[in-house]
Backbone as CSV, one residue per row, in Angstrom:
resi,resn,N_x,N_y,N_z,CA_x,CA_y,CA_z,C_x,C_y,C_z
1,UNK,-117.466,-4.294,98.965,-116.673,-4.829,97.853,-117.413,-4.604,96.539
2,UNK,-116.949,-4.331,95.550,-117.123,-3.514,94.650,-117.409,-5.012,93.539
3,UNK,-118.869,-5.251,92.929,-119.206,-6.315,91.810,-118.549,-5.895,91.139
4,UNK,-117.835,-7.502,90.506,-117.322,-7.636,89.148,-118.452,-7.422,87.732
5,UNK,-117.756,-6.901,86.930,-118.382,-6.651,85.797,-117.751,-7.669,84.858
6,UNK,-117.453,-8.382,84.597,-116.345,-9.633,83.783,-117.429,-9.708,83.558
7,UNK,-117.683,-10.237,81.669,-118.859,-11.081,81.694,-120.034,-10.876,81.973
8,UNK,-120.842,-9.550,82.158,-121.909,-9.273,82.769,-122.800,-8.360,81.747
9,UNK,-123.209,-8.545,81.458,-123.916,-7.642,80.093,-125.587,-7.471,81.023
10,UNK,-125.685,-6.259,80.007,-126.918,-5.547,80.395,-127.570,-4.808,79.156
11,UNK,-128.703,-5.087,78.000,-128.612,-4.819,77.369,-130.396,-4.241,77.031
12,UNK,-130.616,-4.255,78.532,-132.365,-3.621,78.599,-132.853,-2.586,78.344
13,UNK,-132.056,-1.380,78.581,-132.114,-0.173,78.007,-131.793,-0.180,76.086
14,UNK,-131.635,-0.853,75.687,-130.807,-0.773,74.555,-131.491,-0.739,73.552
15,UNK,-132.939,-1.178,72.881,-134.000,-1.226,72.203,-135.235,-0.059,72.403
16,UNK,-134.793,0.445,73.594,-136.017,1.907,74.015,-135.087,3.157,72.994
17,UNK,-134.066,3.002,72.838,-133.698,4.984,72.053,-134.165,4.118,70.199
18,UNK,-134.291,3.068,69.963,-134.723,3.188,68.367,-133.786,2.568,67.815
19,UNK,-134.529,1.643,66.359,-133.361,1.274,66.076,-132.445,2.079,65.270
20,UNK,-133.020,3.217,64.617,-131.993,3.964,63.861,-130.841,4.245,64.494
21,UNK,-130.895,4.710,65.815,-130.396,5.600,66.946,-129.807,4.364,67.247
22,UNK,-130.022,3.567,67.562,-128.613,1.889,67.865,-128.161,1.848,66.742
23,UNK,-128.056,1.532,65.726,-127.726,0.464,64.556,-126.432,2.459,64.188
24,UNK,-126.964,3.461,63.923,-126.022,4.587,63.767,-125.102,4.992,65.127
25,UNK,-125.461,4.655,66.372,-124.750,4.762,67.269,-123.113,3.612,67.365
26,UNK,-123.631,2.541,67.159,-122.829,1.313,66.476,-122.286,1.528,65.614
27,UNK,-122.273,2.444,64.739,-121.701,2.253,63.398,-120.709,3.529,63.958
28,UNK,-121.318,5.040,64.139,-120.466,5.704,64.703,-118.757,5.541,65.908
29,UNK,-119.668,4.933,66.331,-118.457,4.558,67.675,-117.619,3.533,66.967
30,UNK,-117.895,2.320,65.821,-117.079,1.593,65.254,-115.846,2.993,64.268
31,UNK,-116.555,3.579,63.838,-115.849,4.664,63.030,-114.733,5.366,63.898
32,UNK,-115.455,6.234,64.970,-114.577,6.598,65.664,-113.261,5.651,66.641
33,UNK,-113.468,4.519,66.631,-112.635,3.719,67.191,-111.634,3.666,66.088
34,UNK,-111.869,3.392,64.850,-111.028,2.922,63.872,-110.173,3.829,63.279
35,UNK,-110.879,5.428,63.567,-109.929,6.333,62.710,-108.718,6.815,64.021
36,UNK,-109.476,6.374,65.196,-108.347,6.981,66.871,-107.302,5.836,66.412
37,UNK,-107.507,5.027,65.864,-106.447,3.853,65.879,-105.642,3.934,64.264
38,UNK,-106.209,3.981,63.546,-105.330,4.953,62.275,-104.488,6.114,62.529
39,UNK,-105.321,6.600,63.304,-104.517,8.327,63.223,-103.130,7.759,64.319
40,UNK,-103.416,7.211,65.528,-102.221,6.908,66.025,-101.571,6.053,65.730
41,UNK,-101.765,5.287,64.775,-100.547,4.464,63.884,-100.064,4.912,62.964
42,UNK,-100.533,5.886,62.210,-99.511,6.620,61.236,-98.951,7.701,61.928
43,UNK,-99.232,8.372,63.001,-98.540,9.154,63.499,-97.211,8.267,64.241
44,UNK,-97.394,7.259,64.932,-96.104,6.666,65.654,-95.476,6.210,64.770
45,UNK,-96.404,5.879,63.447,-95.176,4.683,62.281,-94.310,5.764,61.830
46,UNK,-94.880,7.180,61.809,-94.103,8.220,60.929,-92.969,8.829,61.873
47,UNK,-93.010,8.559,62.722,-91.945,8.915,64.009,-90.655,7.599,64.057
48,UNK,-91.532,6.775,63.682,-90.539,5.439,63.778,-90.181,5.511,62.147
49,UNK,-90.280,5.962,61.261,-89.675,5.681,59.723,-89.963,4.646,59.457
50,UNK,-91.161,4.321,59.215,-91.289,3.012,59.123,-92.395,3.275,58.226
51,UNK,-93.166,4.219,57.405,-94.149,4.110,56.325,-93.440,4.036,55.290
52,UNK,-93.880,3.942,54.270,-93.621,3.390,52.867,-93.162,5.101,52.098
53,UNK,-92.603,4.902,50.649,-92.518,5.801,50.228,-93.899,6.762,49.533
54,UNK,-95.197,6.314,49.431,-96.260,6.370,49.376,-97.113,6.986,51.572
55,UNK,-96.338,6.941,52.128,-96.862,7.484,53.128,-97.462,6.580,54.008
56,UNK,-98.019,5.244,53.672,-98.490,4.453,53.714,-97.768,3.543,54.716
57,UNK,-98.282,2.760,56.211,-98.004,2.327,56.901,-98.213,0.253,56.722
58,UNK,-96.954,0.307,56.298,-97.244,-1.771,56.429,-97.840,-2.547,57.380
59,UNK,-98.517,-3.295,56.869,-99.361,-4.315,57.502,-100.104,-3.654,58.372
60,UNK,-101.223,-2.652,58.552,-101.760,-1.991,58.116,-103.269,-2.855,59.071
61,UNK,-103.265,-3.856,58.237,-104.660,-4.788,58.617,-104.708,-5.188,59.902
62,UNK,-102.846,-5.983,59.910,-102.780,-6.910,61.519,-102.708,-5.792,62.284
63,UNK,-102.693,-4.582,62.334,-102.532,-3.722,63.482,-103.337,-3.577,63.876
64,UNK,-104.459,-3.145,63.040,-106.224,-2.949,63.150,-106.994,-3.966,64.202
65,UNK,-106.105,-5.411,63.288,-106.964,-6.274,63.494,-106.550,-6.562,65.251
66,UNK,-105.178,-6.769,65.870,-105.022,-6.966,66.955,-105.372,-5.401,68.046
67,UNK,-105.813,-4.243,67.537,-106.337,-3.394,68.355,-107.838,-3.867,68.503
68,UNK,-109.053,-4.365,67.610,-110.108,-4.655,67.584,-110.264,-5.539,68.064
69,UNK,-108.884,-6.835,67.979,-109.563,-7.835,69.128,-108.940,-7.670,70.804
70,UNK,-108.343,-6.111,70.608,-108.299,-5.988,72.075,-109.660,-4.720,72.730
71,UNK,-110.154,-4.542,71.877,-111.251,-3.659,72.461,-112.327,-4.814,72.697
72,UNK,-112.488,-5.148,71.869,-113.461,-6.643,72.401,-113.493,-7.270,73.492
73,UNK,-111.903,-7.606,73.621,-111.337,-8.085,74.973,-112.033,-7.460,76.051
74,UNK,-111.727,-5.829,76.373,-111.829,-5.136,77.217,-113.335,-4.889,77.277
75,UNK,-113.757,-4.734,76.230,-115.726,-4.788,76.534,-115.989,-6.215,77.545
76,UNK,-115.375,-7.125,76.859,-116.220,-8.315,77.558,-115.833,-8.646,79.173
77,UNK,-114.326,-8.014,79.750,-114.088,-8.109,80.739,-114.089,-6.566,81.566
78,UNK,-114.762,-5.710,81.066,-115.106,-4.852,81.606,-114.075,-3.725,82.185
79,UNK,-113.238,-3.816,81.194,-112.406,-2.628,81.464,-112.471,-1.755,80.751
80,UNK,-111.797,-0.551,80.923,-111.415,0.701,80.302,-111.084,0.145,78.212
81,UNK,-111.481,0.776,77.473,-111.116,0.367,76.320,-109.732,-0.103,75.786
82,UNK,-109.578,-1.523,75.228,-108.225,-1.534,75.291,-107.863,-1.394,73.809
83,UNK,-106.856,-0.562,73.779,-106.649,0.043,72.288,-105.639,0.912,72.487
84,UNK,-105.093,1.418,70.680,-103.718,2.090,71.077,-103.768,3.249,71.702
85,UNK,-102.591,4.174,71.811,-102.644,5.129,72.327,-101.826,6.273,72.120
86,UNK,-101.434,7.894,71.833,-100.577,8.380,70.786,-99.419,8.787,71.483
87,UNK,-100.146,8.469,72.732,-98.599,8.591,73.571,-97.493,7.543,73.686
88,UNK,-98.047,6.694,72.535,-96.570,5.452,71.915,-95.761,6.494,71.405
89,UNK,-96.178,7.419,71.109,-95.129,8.442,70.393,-93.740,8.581,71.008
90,UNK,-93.807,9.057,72.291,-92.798,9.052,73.318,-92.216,7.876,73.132
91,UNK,-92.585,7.076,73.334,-91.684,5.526,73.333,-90.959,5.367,71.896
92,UNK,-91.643,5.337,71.049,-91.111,5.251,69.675,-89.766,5.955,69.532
93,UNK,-89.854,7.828,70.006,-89.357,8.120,69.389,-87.595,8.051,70.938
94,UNK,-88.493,7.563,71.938,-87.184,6.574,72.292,-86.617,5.544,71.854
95,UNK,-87.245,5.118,71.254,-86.254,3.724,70.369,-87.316,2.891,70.337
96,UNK,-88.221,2.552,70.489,-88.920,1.350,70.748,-89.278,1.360,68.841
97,UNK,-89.173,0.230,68.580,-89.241,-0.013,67.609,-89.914,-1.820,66.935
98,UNK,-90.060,-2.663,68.331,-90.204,-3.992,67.631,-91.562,-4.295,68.768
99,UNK,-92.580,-5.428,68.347,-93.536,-6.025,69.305,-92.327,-5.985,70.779
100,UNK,-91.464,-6.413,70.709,-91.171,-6.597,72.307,-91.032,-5.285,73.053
101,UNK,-90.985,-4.059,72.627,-91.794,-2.690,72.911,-93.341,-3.081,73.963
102,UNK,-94.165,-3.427,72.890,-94.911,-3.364,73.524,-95.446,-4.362,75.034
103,UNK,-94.694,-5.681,74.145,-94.429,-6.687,75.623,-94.222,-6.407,77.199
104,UNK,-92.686,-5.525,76.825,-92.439,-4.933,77.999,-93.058,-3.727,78.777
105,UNK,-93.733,-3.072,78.319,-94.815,-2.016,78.490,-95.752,-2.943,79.137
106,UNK,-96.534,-3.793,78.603,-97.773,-4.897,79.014,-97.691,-4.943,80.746
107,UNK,-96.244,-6.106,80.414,-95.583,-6.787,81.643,-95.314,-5.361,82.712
108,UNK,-94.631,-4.283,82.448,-94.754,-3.565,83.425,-96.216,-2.961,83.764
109,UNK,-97.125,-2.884,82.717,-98.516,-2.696,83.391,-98.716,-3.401,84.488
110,UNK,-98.561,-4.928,83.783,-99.449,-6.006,85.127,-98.598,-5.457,86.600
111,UNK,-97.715,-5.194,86.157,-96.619,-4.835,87.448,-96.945,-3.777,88.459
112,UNK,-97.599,-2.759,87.752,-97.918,-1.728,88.613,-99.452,-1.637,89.081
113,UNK,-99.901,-2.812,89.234,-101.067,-3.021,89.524,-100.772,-3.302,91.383
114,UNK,-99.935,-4.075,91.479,-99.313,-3.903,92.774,-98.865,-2.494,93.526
115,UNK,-98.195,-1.909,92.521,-97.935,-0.377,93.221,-99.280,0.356,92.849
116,UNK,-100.170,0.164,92.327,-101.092,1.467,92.135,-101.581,2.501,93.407
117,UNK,-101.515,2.214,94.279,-102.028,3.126,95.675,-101.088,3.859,95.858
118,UNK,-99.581,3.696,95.286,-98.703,4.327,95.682,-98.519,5.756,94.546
119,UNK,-98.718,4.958,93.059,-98.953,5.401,91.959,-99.948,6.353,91.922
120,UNK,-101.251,6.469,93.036,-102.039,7.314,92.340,-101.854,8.249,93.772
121,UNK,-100.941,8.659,94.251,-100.550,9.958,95.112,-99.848,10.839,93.674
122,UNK,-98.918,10.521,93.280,-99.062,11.075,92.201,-99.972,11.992,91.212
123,UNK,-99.982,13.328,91.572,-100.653,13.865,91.061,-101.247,13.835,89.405
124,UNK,-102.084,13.686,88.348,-102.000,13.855,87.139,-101.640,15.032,86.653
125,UNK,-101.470,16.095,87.009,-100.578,17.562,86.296,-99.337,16.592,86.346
126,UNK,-98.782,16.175,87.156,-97.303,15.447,86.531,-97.047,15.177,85.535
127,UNK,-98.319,14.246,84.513,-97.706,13.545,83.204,-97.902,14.884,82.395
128,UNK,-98.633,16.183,82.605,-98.871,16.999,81.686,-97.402,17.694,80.909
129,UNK,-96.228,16.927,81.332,-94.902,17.242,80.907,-95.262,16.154,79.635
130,UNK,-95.303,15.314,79.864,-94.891,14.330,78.921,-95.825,14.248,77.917
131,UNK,-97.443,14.552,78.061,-98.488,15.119,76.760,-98.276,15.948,75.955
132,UNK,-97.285,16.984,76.905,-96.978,18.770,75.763,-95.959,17.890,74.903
133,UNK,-95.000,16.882,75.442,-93.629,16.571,74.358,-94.445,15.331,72.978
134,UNK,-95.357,15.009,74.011,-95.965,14.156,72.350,-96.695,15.047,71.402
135,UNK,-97.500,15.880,72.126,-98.071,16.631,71.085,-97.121,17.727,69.895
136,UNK,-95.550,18.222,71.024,-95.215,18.633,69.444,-94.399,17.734,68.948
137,UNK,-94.280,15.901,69.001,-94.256,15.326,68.140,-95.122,14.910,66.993
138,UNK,-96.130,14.999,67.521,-97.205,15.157,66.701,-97.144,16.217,65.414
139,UNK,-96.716,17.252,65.877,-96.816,18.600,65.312,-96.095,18.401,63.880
140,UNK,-94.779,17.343,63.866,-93.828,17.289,63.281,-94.733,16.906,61.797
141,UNK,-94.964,16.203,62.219,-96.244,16.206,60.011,-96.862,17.478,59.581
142,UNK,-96.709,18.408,60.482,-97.100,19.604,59.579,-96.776,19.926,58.391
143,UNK,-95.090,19.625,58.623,-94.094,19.761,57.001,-94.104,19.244,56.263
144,UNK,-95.197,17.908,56.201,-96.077,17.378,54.653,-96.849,18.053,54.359
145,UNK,-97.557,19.211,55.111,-98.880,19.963,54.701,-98.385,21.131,53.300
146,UNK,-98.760,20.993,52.378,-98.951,22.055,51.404,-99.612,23.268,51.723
147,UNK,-98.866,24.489,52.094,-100.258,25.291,52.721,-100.702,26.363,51.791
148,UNK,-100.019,25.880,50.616,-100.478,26.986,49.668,-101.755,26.230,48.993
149,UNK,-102.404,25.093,49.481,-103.361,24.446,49.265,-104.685,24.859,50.345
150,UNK,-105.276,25.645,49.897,-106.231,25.561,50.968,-107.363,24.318,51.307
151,UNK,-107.145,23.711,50.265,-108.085,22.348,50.410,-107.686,21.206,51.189
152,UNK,-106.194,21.417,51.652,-105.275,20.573,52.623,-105.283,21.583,53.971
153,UNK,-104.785,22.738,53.764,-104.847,23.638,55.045,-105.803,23.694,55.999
154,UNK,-106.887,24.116,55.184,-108.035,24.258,55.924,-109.016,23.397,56.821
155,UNK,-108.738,21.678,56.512,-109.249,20.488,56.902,-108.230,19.917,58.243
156,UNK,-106.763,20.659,57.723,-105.751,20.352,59.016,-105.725,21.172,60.127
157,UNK,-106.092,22.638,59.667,-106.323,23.183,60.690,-107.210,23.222,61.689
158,UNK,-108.748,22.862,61.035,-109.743,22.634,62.327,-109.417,21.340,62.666
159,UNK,-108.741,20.015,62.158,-108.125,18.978,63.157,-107.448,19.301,64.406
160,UNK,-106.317,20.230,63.600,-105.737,20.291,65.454,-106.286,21.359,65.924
161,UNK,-106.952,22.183,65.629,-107.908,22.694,66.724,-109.110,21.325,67.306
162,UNK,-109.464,20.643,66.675,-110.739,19.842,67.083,-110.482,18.499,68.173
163,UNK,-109.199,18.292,67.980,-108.650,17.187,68.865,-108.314,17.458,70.030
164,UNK,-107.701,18.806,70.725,-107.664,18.982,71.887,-108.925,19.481,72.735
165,UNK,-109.848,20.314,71.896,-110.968,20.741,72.465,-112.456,19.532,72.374
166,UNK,-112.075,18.454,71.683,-112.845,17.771,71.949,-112.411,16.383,72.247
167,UNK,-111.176,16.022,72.804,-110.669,15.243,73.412,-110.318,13.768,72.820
168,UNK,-110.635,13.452,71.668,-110.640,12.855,70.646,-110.289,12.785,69.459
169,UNK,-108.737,12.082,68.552,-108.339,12.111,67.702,-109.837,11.399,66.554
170,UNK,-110.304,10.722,66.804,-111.127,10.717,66.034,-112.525,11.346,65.482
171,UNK,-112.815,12.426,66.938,-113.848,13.374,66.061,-112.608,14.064,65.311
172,UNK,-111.863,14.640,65.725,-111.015,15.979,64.876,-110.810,15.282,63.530
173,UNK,-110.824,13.846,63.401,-110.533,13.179,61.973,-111.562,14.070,61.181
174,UNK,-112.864,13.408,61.821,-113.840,13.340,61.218,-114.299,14.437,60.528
175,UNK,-114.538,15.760,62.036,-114.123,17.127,60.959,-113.350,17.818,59.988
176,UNK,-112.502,17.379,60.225,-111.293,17.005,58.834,-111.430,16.925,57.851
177,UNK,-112.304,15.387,57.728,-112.992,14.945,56.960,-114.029,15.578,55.964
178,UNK,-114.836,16.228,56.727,-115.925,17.059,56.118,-115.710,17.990,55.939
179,UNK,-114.724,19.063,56.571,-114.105,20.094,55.707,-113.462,20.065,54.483
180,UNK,-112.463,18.761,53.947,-112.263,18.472,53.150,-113.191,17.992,51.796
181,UNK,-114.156,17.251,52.092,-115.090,17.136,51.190,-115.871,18.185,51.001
182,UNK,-116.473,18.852,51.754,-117.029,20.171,52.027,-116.032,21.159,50.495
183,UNK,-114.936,21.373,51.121,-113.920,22.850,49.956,-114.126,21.882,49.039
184,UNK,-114.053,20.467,48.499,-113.430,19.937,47.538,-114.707,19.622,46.464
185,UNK,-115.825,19.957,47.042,-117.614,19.810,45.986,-117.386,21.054,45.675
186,UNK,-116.977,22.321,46.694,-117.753,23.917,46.671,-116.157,24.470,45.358
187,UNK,-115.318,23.703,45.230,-114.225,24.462,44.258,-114.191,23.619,43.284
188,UNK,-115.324,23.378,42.921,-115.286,21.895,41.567,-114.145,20.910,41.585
189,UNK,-113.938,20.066,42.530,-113.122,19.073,42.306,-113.752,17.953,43.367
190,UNK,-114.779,17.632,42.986,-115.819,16.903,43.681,-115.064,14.949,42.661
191,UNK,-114.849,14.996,41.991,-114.369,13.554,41.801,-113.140,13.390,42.290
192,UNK,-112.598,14.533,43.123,-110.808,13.974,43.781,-111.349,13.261,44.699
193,UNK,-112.796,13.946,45.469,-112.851,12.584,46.532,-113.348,11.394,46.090
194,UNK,-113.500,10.131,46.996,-113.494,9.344,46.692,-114.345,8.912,47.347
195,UNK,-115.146,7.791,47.071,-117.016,7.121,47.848,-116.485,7.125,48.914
196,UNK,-115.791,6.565,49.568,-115.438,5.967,50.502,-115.241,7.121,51.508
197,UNK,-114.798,8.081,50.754,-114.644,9.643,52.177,-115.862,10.072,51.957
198,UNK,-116.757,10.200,50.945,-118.274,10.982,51.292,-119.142,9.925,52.002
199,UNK,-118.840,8.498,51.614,-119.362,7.856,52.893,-119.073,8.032,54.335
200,UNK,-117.919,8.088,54.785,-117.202,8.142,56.170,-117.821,9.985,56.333
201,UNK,-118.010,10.701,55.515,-118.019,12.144,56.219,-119.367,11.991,56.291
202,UNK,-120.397,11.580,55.139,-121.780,11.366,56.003,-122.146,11.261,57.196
203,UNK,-121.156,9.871,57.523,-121.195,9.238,58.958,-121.370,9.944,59.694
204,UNK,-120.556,10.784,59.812,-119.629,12.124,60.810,-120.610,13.008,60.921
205,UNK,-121.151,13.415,59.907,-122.002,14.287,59.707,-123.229,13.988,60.873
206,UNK,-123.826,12.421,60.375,-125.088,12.021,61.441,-124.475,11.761,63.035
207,UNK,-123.282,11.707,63.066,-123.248,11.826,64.512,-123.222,12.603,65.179
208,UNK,-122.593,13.879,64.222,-121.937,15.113,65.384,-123.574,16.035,65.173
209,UNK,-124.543,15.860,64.482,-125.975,16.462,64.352,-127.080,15.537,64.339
210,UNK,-127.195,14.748,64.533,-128.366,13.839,64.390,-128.345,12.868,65.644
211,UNK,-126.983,12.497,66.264,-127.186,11.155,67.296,-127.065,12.290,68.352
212,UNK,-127.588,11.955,69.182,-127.406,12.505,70.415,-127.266,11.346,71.661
């Protein structure tokens, strides 16, 4: 029988890699959690019509805030990370549109906890139908891209190259990120960005070369 992990922390190894190497590892993985959970809320809000005329997704904070206190959740009881996911896309752009969306999703989770043995004969190439149809929902924001901008082009394009090959909407942010600041110092328009993105691309910077 397989120990529970609920509640069980282990934190002995954790002071031997340094504190630079903790305190930037922490900060990284907070980053990358936060932009996987941005990027898939403006992508599902923009499927659902539901951002602002500014692009901009409402309430914004409580979404954040109830994904962060469900990753917490899931650290402390030892599950898989609990947080959103971009394959709400599919659902959305079936209709789901209100919290009781996600209710009923929940409730059929707990549900198939009973069928899971049956559930996992089921091969995974199966759902690979239903990943190709989110991803070219995904695709659909291309037609905000300006591409006669190379300072927009060029930061979107190694995104969606960077998200499937590295399995993570939030590194591909990140490179994004630094391509964008990157063209936007090297073609003199270094005050369009803003502290707040040469801070976050720093970040990016020390993780994807410095943390190991």
């Amino acid at each position: 029988m397989a120990a529970t992990t609920l509640f069980k922390f282990n934190f002995s190894g954790l002071l031997e890699i340094g504190w630079f190497t903790m305190i930037t590892l922490v900060i990284t993985f907070c980053i990358i959690d936060m932009f996987d959970t941005i990027g898939t809320l403006v992508g599902t809000a923009s499927k659902a019509n539901m951002l602002d005329e500014e692009g901009n997704m409402p309430q914004m904070r409580e979404a954040l805030t109830s994904d962060a206190v469900g990753t917490i959740a899931g650290a402390l009881t030892g599950t898989s990370t609990v947080t959103t996911f971009v394959e709400s896309a599919s659902g959305v752009e079936a209709g789901g549109r209100t919290g009781l969306t996600a209710l009923t999703t929940g409730i059929l989770f707990l549900a198939s906890m009973f069928i899971a043995p049956i559930a996992a004969i089921i091969p995974a190439a199966a759902t690979s139908s239903a990943l190709i149809y989110v991803g070219i929902l995904m695709l659909g924001g291309l037609k905000n891209i300006k591409f006669d901008e190379m300072d927009q082009l060029v930061p979107v394009a190694l995104m969606i190259i960077a998200v499937p090959i590295s399995g993570s909407i939030g590194h591909g942010i990140g490179i994004g990120l630094i391509a964008y600041t990157v063209m936007k110092v090297f073609t003199g328009k270094a005050k369009e960005v803003s502290v707040l993105t040469y801070v976050i691309s720093t970040i990016f910077l020390i993780k994807f070369f410095l943390v190991v």
